[in-house]
Amino acid sequence: QVVGDRAELRVIAGPDVDAHHFQTRPSHAEAVRTANVAIRNGAGFDNWFNRLLGSTNFRGTRVVATEGLTLLREAPRPGHNHGHNDPHAWQDARLAARYIRNIEAGMARADADGAAHYRERAEAAVARLEALDAWVRAQIATVPEARRVVVTSHDAFAYFGAAYGVRFLAPQGIGNTEPSAQQVARLIRQIRENNITAVFVENISNPATLERLAREAGVTVQGRLYADALSAADGPAATYEAMMRHNVGLMVRAMAG
């Protein structure tokens, strides 16, 4: 969105890939060695990328898309000592606009002659995100407040919930950590007691735990949300905006029951 055709973009962790647990290959190191700019999410989401930059002695411009953001913390879960920073800030479209600004600034540092080009494209991208944010709010507003509860595979939607007034429940933690039997049982009780109908798997998560939980709770999995990765180009979430519209469309219908 920011670079356009002014630079060649290489994506290391591509469509439907779990960046939490990504394993790099020699070809990725070679891509980094020949790059001028390296952009990563940060906030603990893609620490492997930072290690890759170090191992290749990367000397170009480093951009952390979450720089300057106030991050949410994962609530401590039974069996784990501490909560961690939640890196999924892009799930709030207003914060995604901050990603755009950080990327624009990084590209301008690396390529001063292109600063005006990056600024113009960033302005257009931010305007689209502002419109997207307003659309999400209008869609969520059609669901009664008491019905705004969604169950997903892992804790990836806290920023969405905080921004748009939706409560999210998940058996797995931020990094797809396996839930205990007690956690699963507690979530089953919540689904039954609150008549929750919005239950979803995610494109990067193993669906087995969530599908078993849904069966035991007597509910139907309503579809697949895109949380940590986009879809392939021919899928329903090939861009950030398409991802948000796909997810919101599924959530609103399911929450309404």
Short mmCIF file of C-alpha atoms in Angstrom, two decimals:
data_model
loop_
_atom_site.label_atom_id
_atom_site.label_comp_id
_atom_site.label_asym_id
_atom_site.label_seq_id
_atom_site.Cartn_x
_atom_site.Cartn_y
_atom_site.Cartn_z
CA GLN A 1 0.00 0.00 0.00
CA VAL A 2 2.80 2.44 0.82
CA VAL A 3 5.57 1.41 -1.58
CA GLY A 4 3.61 0.85 -4.77
CA ASP A 5 5.90 0.10 -7.69
CA ARG A 6 8.85 2.04 -6.30
CA ALA A 7 10.43 -1.05 -4.72
CA GLU A 8 10.29 -4.82 -5.00
CA LEU A 9 8.47 -6.37 -2.05
CA ARG A 10 9.41 -9.81 -0.74
CA VAL A 11 7.14 -11.36 1.90
CA ILE A 12 8.86 -14.02 4.00
CA ALA A 13 5.88 -15.34 5.99
CA GLY A 14 3.17 -15.37 3.35
CA PRO A 15 -0.52 -16.31 3.06
CA ASP A 16 -1.96 -18.72 5.66
CA VAL A 17 1.39 -18.94 7.48
CA ASP A 18 1.68 -18.91 11.28
CA ALA A 19 4.27 -16.20 11.95
CA HIS A 20 4.30 -17.03 15.67
CA HIS A 21 6.23 -20.24 15.02
CA PHE A 22 7.78 -19.60 11.61
CA GLN A 23 10.92 -21.52 10.63
CA THR A 24 13.26 -19.67 8.27
CA ARG A 25 15.16 -21.27 5.38
CA PRO A 26 18.46 -20.34 3.66
CA SER A 27 16.49 -18.63 0.87
CA HIS A 28 15.05 -16.22 3.45
CA ALA A 29 18.54 -15.29 4.63
CA GLU A 30 19.54 -14.59 1.04
CA ALA A 31 16.48 -12.35 0.56
CA VAL A 32 17.46 -10.34 3.65
CA ARG A 33 21.10 -9.99 2.56
CA THR A 34 20.04 -8.30 -0.69
CA ALA A 35 17.37 -6.06 0.86
CA ASN A 36 17.56 -2.33 1.57
CA VAL A 37 14.67 -2.22 4.07
CA ALA A 38 13.33 -4.79 6.52
CA ILE A 39 9.82 -4.32 7.94
CA ARG A 40 8.51 -6.42 10.80
CA ASN A 41 5.50 -6.30 13.09
CA GLY A 42 7.47 -6.38 16.35
CA ALA A 43 5.84 -6.58 19.78
CA GLY A 44 6.96 -10.20 20.13
CA PHE A 45 5.02 -11.44 17.09
CA ASP A 46 7.97 -12.21 14.81
CA ASN A 47 11.09 -12.45 16.95
CA TRP A 48 12.48 -14.98 14.47
CA PHE A 49 12.73 -12.15 11.93
CA ASN A 50 14.85 -10.09 14.29
CA ARG A 51 17.16 -13.09 14.75
CA LEU A 52 17.32 -13.48 10.97
CA LEU A 53 18.39 -9.86 10.58
CA GLY A 54 21.10 -10.37 13.18
CA SER A 55 22.44 -13.60 11.69
CA THR A 56 22.74 -12.01 8.23
CA ASN A 57 24.36 -8.79 9.55
CA PHE A 58 21.62 -6.76 7.91
CA ARG A 59 22.80 -3.17 7.44
CA GLY A 60 19.76 -1.63 5.81
CA THR A 61 16.87 0.34 7.30
CA ARG A 62 14.87 -1.48 9.98
CA VAL A 63 11.20 -0.62 10.42
CA VAL A 64 9.04 -1.87 13.30
CA ALA A 65 5.40 -1.36 12.32
CA THR A 66 4.19 -1.28 15.95
CA GLU A 67 6.73 1.32 17.10
CA GLY A 68 5.14 3.88 19.41
CA LEU A 69 1.93 1.94 19.99
CA THR A 70 0.57 1.34 23.48
CA LEU A 71 0.24 -2.44 23.55
CA LEU A 72 -2.33 -4.52 25.36
CA ARG A 73 -1.18 -7.27 27.72
CA GLU A 74 -2.38 -10.84 27.56
CA ALA A 75 -4.22 -11.80 30.74
CA PRO A 76 -2.27 -14.45 32.72
CA ARG A 77 -3.65 -17.93 32.03
CA PRO A 78 -3.61 -20.93 34.38
CA GLY A 79 -0.30 -22.76 34.07
CA HIS A 80 1.53 -19.68 32.73
CA ASN A 81 3.42 -17.25 34.94
CA HIS A 82 2.92 -14.00 33.06
CA GLY A 83 0.88 -12.44 30.35
CA HIS A 84 2.80 -11.12 27.33
CA ASN A 85 2.43 -8.08 25.11
CA ASP A 86 -0.34 -8.72 22.61
CA PRO A 87 1.15 -8.14 19.13
CA HIS A 88 -2.13 -8.25 17.14
CA ALA A 89 -2.63 -4.47 17.08
CA TRP A 90 -3.66 -4.46 13.41
CA GLN A 91 -7.06 -5.83 14.41
CA ASP A 92 -8.00 -2.21 15.27
CA ALA A 93 -8.15 -0.31 11.96
CA ARG A 94 -7.13 2.93 13.70
CA LEU A 95 -3.92 1.26 14.90
CA ALA A 96 -3.37 -0.23 11.45
CA ALA A 97 -3.16 3.38 10.27
CA ARG A 98 -0.23 3.83 12.67
CA TYR A 99 1.46 0.87 10.95
CA ILE A 100 1.06 2.76 7.67
CA ARG A 101 2.69 5.88 9.13
CA ASN A 102 5.61 3.91 10.58
CA ILE A 103 6.21 2.19 7.25
CA GLU A 104 6.00 5.52 5.42
CA ALA A 105 8.59 7.04 7.75
CA GLY A 106 10.91 4.06 7.37
CA MET A 107 10.72 4.10 3.59
CA ALA A 108 11.41 7.83 3.54
CA ARG A 109 14.52 7.27 5.68
CA ALA A 110 15.75 4.62 3.27
CA ASP A 111 14.78 6.47 0.09
CA ALA A 112 14.60 10.22 0.65
CA ASP A 113 13.96 10.90 -3.05
CA GLY A 114 10.74 8.89 -2.79
CA ALA A 115 9.42 10.59 0.36
CA ALA A 116 6.64 12.44 -1.45
CA HIS A 117 5.61 9.24 -3.23
CA TYR A 118 5.37 7.33 0.05
CA ARG A 119 3.53 10.17 1.77
CA GLU A 120 0.89 10.41 -0.98
CA ARG A 121 0.25 6.66 -0.93
CA ALA A 122 0.20 6.57 2.86
CA GLU A 123 -2.37 9.37 2.99
CA ALA A 124 -4.62 7.46 0.61
CA ALA A 125 -4.20 4.24 2.61
CA VAL A 126 -5.00 5.95 5.91
CA ALA A 127 -8.14 7.51 4.39
CA ARG A 128 -9.31 4.03 3.35
CA LEU A 129 -8.65 2.72 6.86
CA GLU A 130 -10.66 5.57 8.39
CA ALA A 131 -13.59 4.63 6.16
CA LEU A 132 -13.10 0.97 7.06
CA ASP A 133 -13.12 1.78 10.78
CA ALA A 134 -16.42 3.63 10.42
CA TRP A 135 -17.91 0.70 8.47
CA VAL A 136 -16.86 -1.81 11.14
CA ARG A 137 -18.47 0.30 13.87
CA ALA A 138 -21.71 0.58 11.90
CA GLN A 139 -21.83 -3.17 11.32
CA ILE A 140 -21.17 -4.08 14.96
CA ALA A 141 -23.85 -1.57 16.05
CA THR A 142 -26.48 -3.71 14.32
CA VAL A 143 -25.93 -6.48 16.92
CA PRO A 144 -27.49 -6.06 20.39
CA GLU A 145 -24.75 -5.40 22.93
CA ALA A 146 -25.53 -8.55 24.93
CA ARG A 147 -24.97 -10.68 21.80
CA ARG A 148 -21.52 -9.29 20.99
CA VAL A 149 -19.54 -12.36 22.08
CA VAL A 150 -17.28 -14.42 19.79
CA VAL A 151 -15.31 -17.63 20.42
CA THR A 152 -12.13 -18.08 18.36
CA SER A 153 -9.24 -20.53 18.32
CA HIS A 154 -6.68 -18.31 20.07
CA ASP A 155 -6.34 -14.85 21.63
CA ALA A 156 -5.86 -12.74 18.51
CA PHE A 157 -8.75 -10.27 18.65
CA ALA A 158 -8.27 -8.30 21.88
CA TYR A 159 -7.60 -5.05 19.98
CA PHE A 160 -10.69 -5.60 17.84
CA GLY A 161 -12.73 -6.24 20.97
CA ALA A 162 -11.43 -3.14 22.74
CA ALA A 163 -12.01 -0.92 19.71
CA TYR A 164 -15.40 -2.18 18.61
CA GLY A 165 -17.09 -3.47 21.76
CA VAL A 166 -16.98 -7.22 21.15
CA ARG A 167 -16.03 -9.77 23.80
CA PHE A 168 -13.74 -12.56 22.60
CA LEU A 169 -13.19 -15.93 24.26
CA ALA A 170 -10.53 -18.44 23.21
CA PRO A 171 -9.18 -21.76 24.48
CA GLN A 172 -5.63 -20.94 23.35
CA GLY A 173 -3.33 -18.06 24.29
CA ILE A 174 -1.77 -15.38 22.11
CA GLY A 175 0.95 -17.66 20.77
CA ASN A 176 -1.38 -20.62 20.11
CA THR A 177 -0.40 -22.26 23.41
CA GLU A 178 -2.32 -25.45 24.10
CA PRO A 179 -5.20 -25.05 26.57
CA SER A 180 -5.68 -27.19 29.64
CA ALA A 181 -8.69 -29.46 30.10
CA GLN A 182 -9.96 -27.03 32.74
CA GLN A 183 -9.78 -24.10 30.35
CA VAL A 184 -11.71 -26.00 27.68
CA ALA A 185 -14.36 -27.10 30.19
CA ARG A 186 -14.78 -23.53 31.47
CA LEU A 187 -15.24 -22.22 27.92
CA ILE A 188 -17.82 -24.91 27.15
CA ARG A 189 -19.80 -23.79 30.20
CA GLN A 190 -19.62 -20.16 29.07
CA ILE A 191 -20.90 -21.03 25.59
CA ARG A 192 -23.83 -22.98 27.01
CA GLU A 193 -24.74 -20.52 29.76
CA ASN A 194 -24.59 -17.47 27.51
CA ASN A 195 -26.09 -19.07 24.39
CA ILE A 196 -23.08 -18.04 22.31
CA THR A 197 -23.58 -18.74 18.60
CA ALA A 198 -20.50 -17.03 17.11
CA VAL A 199 -17.85 -19.77 17.19
CA PHE A 200 -15.01 -19.70 14.64
CA VAL A 201 -11.80 -21.44 13.66
CA GLU A 202 -8.88 -19.42 12.27
CA ASN A 203 -6.89 -19.89 9.11
CA ILE A 204 -3.56 -20.61 10.85
CA SER A 205 -4.79 -22.61 13.85
CA ASN A 206 -5.25 -26.34 14.23
CA PRO A 207 -9.07 -26.59 14.25
CA ALA A 208 -9.22 -29.81 16.28
CA THR A 209 -9.49 -28.21 19.74
CA LEU A 210 -12.10 -25.66 18.71
CA GLU A 211 -14.17 -28.21 16.76
CA ARG A 212 -14.17 -30.62 19.71
CA LEU A 213 -15.14 -27.79 22.04
CA ALA A 214 -18.02 -26.79 19.75
CA ARG A 215 -19.33 -30.36 19.60
CA GLU A 216 -19.29 -30.70 23.37
CA ALA A 217 -20.99 -27.31 23.77
CA GLY A 218 -23.65 -28.25 21.23
CA VAL A 219 -22.89 -25.41 18.80
CA THR A 220 -21.79 -25.21 15.17
CA VAL A 221 -18.51 -23.67 13.99
CA GLN A 222 -19.65 -20.72 11.86
CA GLY A 223 -16.68 -20.37 9.56
CA ARG A 224 -13.04 -19.34 9.32
CA LEU A 225 -11.67 -16.01 10.48
CA TYR A 226 -8.35 -14.54 9.35
CA ALA A 227 -6.37 -13.38 12.36
CA ASP A 228 -2.58 -13.68 11.95
CA ALA A 229 -2.20 -14.07 8.18
CA LEU A 230 -3.97 -13.11 4.99
CA SER A 231 -5.39 -15.59 2.50
CA ALA A 232 -3.92 -16.39 -0.90
CA ALA A 233 -4.66 -13.89 -3.67
CA ASP A 234 -7.74 -15.82 -4.78
CA GLY A 235 -9.10 -16.14 -1.21
CA PRO A 236 -11.52 -14.00 0.79
CA ALA A 237 -8.82 -12.10 2.72
CA ALA A 238 -6.12 -11.26 0.20
CA THR A 239 -5.66 -7.71 1.53
CA TYR A 240 -5.97 -6.13 4.96
CA GLU A 241 -9.26 -4.42 4.11
CA ALA A 242 -10.68 -7.61 2.59
CA MET A 243 -9.67 -9.51 5.74
CA MET A 244 -11.47 -7.06 8.02
CA ARG A 245 -14.62 -7.04 5.88
CA HIS A 246 -14.65 -10.84 5.66
CA ASN A 247 -14.20 -11.27 9.41
CA VAL A 248 -16.78 -8.65 10.37
CA GLY A 249 -19.34 -10.04 7.93
CA LEU A 250 -19.03 -13.52 9.44
CA MET A 251 -19.01 -12.26 13.03
CA VAL A 252 -22.07 -10.03 12.70
CA ARG A 253 -24.21 -12.76 11.16
CA ALA A 254 -23.09 -15.32 13.74
CA MET A 255 -23.48 -13.02 16.74
CA ALA A 256 -27.03 -12.21 15.65
CA GLY A 257 -27.76 -15.93 15.88
#
